mmCIF file of C-alpha atoms in Angstrom:
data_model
loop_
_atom_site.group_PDB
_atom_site.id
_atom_site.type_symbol
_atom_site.label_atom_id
_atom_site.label_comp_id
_atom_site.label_asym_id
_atom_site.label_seq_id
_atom_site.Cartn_x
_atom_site.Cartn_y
_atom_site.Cartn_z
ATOM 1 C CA UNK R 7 -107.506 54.848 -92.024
ATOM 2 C CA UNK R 8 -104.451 52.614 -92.983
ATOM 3 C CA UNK R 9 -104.334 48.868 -92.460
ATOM 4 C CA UNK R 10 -101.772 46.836 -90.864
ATOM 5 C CA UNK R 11 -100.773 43.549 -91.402
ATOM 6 C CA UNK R 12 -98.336 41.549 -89.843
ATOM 7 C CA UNK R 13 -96.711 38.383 -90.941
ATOM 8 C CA UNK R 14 -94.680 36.060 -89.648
ATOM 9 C CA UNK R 15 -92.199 34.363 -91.877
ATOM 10 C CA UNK R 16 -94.585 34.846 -94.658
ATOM 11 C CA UNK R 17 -94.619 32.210 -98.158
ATOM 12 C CA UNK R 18 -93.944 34.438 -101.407
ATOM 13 C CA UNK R 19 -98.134 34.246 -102.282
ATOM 14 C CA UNK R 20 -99.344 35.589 -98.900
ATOM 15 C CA UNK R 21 -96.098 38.617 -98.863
ATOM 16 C CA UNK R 22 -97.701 39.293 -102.177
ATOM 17 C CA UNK R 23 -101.453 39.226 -101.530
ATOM 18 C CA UNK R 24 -100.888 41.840 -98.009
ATOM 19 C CA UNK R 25 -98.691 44.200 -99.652
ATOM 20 C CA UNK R 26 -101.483 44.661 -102.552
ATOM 21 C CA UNK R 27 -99.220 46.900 -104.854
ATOM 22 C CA UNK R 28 -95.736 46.230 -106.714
ATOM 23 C CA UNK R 29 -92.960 47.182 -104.404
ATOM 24 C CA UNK R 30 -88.985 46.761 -105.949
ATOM 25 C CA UNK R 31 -87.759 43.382 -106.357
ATOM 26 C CA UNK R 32 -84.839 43.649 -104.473
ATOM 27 C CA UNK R 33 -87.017 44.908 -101.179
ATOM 28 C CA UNK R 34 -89.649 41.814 -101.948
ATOM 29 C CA UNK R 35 -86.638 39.875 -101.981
ATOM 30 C CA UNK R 36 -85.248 41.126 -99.013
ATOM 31 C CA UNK R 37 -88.396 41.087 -97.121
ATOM 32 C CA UNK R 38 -88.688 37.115 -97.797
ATOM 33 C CA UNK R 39 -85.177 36.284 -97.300
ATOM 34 C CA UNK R 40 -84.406 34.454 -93.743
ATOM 35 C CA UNK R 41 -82.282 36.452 -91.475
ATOM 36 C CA UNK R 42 -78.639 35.104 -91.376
ATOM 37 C CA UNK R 43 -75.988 35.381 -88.528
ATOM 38 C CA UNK R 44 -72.948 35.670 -91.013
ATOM 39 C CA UNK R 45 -75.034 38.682 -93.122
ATOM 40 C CA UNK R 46 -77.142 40.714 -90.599
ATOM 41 C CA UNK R 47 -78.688 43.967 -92.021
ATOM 42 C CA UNK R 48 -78.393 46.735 -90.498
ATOM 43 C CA UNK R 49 -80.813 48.881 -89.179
ATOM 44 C CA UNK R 50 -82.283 51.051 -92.380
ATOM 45 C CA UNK R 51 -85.432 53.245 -93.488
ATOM 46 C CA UNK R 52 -85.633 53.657 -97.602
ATOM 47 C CA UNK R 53 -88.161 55.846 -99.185
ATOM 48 C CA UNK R 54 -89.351 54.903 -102.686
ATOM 49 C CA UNK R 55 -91.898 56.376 -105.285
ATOM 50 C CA UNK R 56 -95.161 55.141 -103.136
ATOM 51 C CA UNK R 57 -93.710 53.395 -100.103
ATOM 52 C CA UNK R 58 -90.995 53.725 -97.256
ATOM 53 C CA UNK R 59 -89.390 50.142 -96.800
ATOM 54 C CA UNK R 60 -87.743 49.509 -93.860
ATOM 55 C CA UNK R 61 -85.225 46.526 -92.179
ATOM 56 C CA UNK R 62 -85.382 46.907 -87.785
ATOM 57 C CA UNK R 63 -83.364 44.311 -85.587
ATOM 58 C CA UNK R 64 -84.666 44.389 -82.155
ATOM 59 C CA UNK R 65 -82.667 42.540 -79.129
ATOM 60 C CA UNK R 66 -84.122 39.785 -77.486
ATOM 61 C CA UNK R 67 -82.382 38.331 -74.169
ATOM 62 C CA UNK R 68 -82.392 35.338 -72.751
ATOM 63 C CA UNK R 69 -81.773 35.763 -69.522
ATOM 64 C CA UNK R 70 -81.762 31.904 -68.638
ATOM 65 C CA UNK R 71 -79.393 31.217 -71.199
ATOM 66 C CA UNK R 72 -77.389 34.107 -70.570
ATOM 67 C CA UNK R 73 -77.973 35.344 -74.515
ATOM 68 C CA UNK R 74 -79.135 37.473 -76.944
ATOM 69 C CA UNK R 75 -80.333 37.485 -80.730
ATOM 70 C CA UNK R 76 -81.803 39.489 -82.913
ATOM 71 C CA UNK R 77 -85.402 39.392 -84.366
ATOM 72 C CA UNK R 78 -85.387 41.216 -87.675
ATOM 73 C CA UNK R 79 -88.487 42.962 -88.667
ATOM 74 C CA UNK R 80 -88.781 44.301 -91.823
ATOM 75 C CA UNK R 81 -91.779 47.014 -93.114
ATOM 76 C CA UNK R 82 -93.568 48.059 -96.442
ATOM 77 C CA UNK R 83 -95.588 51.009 -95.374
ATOM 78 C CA UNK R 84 -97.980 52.905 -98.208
ATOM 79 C CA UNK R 85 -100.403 55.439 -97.305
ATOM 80 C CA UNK R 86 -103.210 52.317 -97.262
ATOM 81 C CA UNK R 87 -101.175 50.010 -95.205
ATOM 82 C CA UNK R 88 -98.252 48.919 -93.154
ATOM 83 C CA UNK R 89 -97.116 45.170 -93.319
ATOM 84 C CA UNK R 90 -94.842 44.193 -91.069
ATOM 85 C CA UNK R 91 -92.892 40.829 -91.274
ATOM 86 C CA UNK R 92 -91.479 39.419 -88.502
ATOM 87 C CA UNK R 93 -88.731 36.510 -89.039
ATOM 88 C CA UNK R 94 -87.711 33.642 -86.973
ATOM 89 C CA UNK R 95 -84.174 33.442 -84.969
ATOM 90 C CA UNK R 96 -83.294 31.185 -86.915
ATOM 91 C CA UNK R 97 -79.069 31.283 -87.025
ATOM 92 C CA UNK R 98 -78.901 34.558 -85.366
ATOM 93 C CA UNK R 99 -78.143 33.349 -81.829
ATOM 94 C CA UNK R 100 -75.055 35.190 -80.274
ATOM 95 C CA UNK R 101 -73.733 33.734 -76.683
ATOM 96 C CA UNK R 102 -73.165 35.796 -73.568
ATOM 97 C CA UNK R 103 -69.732 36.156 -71.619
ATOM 98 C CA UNK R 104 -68.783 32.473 -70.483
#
């Protein structure tokens, strides 16, 4: 059975202790990199020699506010575990019609 851990805006010591193996540097990078209005990622699944990594952006509305942003999570997933890391919306607020 395959373990799943999920982090939210992880420090580089605990990314490193969940995903338990080497992954790239760039995706390790990428994973602890804060998400950024002016740069979003798009959507995207990779497969590598012994994990799939993987960058989602999942709409959030504010209904109040009359709003939406995106929450970026991002995935390492091996055949002994998935960790998930959520980020903050920090500078990805777009405004509604107004």
């Amino acid at each position: 059975m395959a373990e799943w851990i999920d982090l939210l805006d992880p420090e580089r010591e605990e990314l490193r202790a969940a995903l338990g193996r080497e992954v790239h540097d760039l995706a390790f990078e990428q994973l602890l990199e804060p998400t950024r209005h002016d740069d979003e990622p798009r959507p995207r699944l990779e497969g590598h020699d012994h994990y799939v990594f993987g960058v989602f952006l999942v709409p959030i509305a504010i209904r109040e506010e009359d709003r939406v942003y995106y929450q970026e999570i991002d995935l390492i997933a091996t055949h002994e575990r998935l960790v998930t890391v959520r980020k903050t919306r920090s500078g990805t607020t777009t405004s509604g019609p107004g």
